[in-house]
mmCIF file of C-alpha atoms in Angstrom:
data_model
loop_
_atom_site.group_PDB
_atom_site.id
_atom_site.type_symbol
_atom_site.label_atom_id
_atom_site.label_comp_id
_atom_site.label_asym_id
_atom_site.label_seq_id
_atom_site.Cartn_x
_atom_site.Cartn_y
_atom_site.Cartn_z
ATOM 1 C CA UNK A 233 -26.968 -3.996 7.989
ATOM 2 C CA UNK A 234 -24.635 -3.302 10.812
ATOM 3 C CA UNK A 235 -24.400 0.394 12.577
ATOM 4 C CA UNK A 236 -20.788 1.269 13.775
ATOM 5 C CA UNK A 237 -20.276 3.879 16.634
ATOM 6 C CA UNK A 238 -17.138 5.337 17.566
ATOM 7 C CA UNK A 239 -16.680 7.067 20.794
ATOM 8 C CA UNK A 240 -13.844 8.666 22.927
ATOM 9 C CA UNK A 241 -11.834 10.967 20.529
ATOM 10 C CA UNK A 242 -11.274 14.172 22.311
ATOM 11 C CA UNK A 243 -8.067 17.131 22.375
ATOM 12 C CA UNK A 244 -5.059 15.726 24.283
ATOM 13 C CA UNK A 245 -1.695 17.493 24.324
ATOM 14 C CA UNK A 246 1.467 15.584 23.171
ATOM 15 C CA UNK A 247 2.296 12.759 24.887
ATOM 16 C CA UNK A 248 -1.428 11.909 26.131
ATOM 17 C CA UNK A 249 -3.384 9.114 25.730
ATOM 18 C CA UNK A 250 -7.421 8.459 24.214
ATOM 19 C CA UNK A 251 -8.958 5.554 24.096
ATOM 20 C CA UNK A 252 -11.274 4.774 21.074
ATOM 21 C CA UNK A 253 -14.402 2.590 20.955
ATOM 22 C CA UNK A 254 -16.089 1.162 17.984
ATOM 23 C CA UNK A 255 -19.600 -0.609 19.395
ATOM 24 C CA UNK A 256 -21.805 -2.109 16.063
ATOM 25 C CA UNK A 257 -25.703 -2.945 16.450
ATOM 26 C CA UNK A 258 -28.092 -4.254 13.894
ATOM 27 C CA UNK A 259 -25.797 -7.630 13.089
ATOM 28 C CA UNK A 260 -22.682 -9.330 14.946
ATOM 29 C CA UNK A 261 -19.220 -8.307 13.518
ATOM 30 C CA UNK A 262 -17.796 -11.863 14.668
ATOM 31 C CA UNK A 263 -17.130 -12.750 11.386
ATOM 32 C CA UNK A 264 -16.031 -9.496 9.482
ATOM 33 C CA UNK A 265 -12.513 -8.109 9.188
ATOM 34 C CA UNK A 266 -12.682 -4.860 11.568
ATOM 35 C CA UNK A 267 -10.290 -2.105 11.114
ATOM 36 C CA UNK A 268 -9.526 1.483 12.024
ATOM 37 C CA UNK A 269 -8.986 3.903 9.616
ATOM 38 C CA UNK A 270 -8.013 7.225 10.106
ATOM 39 C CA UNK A 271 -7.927 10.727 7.355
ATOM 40 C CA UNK A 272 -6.076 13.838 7.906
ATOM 41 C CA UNK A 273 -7.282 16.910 5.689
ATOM 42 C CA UNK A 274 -6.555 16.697 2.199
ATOM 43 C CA UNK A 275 -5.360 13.354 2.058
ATOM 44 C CA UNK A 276 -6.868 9.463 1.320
ATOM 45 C CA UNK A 277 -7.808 7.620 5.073
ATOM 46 C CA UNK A 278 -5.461 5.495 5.865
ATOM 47 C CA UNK A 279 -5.460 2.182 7.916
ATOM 48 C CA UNK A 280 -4.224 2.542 11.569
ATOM 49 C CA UNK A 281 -5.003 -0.940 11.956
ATOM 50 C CA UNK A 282 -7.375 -4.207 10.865
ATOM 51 C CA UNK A 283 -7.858 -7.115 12.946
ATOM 52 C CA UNK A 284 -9.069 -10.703 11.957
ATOM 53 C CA UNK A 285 -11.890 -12.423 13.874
ATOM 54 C CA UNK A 286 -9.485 -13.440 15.914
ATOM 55 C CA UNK A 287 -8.053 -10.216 16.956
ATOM 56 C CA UNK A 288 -4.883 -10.286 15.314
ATOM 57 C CA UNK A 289 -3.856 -6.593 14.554
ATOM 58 C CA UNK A 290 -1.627 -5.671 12.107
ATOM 59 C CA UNK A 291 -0.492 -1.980 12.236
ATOM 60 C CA UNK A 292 0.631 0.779 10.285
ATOM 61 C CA UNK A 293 4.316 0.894 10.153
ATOM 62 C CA UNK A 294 4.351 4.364 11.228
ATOM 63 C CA UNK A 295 2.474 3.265 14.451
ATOM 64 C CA UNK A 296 5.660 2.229 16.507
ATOM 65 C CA UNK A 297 3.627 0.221 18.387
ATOM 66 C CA UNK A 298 1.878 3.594 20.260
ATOM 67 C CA UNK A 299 -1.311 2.288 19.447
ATOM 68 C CA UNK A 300 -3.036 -1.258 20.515
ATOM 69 C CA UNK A 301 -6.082 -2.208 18.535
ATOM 70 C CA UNK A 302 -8.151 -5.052 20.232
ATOM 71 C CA UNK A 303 -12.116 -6.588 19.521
ATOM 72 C CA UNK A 304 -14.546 -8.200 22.144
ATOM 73 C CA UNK A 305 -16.598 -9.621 19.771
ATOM 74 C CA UNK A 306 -18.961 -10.679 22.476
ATOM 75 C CA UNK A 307 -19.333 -7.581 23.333
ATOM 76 C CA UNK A 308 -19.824 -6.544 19.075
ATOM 77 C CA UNK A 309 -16.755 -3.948 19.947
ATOM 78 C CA UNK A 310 -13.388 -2.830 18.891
ATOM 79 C CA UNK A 311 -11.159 -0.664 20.325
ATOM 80 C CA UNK A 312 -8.041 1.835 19.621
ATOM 81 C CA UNK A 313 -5.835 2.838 22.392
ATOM 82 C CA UNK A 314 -3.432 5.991 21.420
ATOM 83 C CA UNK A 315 -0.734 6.269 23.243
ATOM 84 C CA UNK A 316 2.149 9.076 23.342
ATOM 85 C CA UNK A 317 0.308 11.125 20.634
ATOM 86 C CA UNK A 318 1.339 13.301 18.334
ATOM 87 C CA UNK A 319 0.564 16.084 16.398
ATOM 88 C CA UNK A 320 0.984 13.932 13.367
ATOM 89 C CA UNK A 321 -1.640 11.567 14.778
ATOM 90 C CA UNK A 322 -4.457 14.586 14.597
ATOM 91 C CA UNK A 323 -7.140 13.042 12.313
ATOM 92 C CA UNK A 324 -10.980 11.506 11.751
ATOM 93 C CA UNK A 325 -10.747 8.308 13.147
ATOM 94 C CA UNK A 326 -13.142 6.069 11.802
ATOM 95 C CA UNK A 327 -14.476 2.486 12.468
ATOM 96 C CA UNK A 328 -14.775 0.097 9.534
ATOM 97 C CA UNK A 329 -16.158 -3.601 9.466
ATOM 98 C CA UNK A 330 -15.806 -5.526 6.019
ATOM 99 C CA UNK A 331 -18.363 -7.951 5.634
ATOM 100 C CA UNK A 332 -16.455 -10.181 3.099
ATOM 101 C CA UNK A 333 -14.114 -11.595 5.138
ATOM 102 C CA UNK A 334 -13.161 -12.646 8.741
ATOM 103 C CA UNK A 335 -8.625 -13.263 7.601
ATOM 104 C CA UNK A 336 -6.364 -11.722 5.319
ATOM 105 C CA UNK A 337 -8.211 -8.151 6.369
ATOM 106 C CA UNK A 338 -7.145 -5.675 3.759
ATOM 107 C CA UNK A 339 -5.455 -1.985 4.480
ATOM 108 C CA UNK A 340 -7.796 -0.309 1.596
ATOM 109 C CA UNK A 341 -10.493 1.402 2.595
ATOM 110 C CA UNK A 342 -12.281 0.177 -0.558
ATOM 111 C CA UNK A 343 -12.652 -2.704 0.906
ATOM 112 C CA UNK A 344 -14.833 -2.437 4.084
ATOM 113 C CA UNK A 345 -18.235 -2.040 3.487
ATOM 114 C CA UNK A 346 -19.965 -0.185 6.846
ATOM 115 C CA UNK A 347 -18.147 3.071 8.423
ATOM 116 C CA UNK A 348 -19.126 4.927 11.570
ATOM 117 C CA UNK A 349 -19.654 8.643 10.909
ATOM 118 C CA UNK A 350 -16.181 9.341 12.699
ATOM 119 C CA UNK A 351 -14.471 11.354 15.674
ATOM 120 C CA UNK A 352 -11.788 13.157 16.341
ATOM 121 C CA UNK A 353 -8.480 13.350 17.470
ATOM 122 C CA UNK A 354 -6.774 16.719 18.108
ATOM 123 C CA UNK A 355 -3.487 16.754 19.378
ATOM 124 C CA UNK A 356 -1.905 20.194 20.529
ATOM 125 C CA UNK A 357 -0.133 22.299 22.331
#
């Protein structure tokens, strides 16, 4: 059973910066799909972005490349760096390992089977 942590959500104003951290205990996620979802209220969550075992991210389109997903797996952690954010971007953001697979990470939330409990973002004026 692996435990997911996120830490480092906060209230920025426009244009600021967070930067996420997902750290997992009880198992190594070296060989799971990793991904960061995120929900806003009232709608489905929504992947931000997933990353293989070997870090490769692949984004939301919306994204524009503000945010940078990495992994350190020897260090069992992934992170999410927001840049330039935007109201829009105000959400849960959540952690999410899928123990089925370490390529060809899917964007459904279905599919991962261990979440952190979630933090937020808030982004205001």
């Amino acid at each position: 059973q692996v435990q997911l942590v996120e830490s480092g959500g906060g209230s920025v104003q426009p244009g600021g910066s967070l930067s996420l951290s997902c750290v997992a205990s009880g198992d190594t996620i070296s060989r799971y799909c990793m991904a960061w979802f995120r929900q806003k209220p009232g709608s489905a969550r929504e992947r931000v972005v997933h990353l293989d075992i070997g870090g490769r991210p692949v984004y939301l389109d919306s994204i524009k490349n503000r945010f940078a997903g990495s992994r350190d797996n020897t260090k069992n952690t992934m992170y999410l760096r927001l840049n330039n954010l935007q109201p829009e971007d105000t959400a849960m953001y959540y952690c999410a390992a899928d123990q089925g697979r370490a390529w060809g990470c899917r964007s459904n939330a279905d599919d991962y089977d261990y979440w952190g409990p979630g933090i937020q973002v808030t982004v205001s004026t």
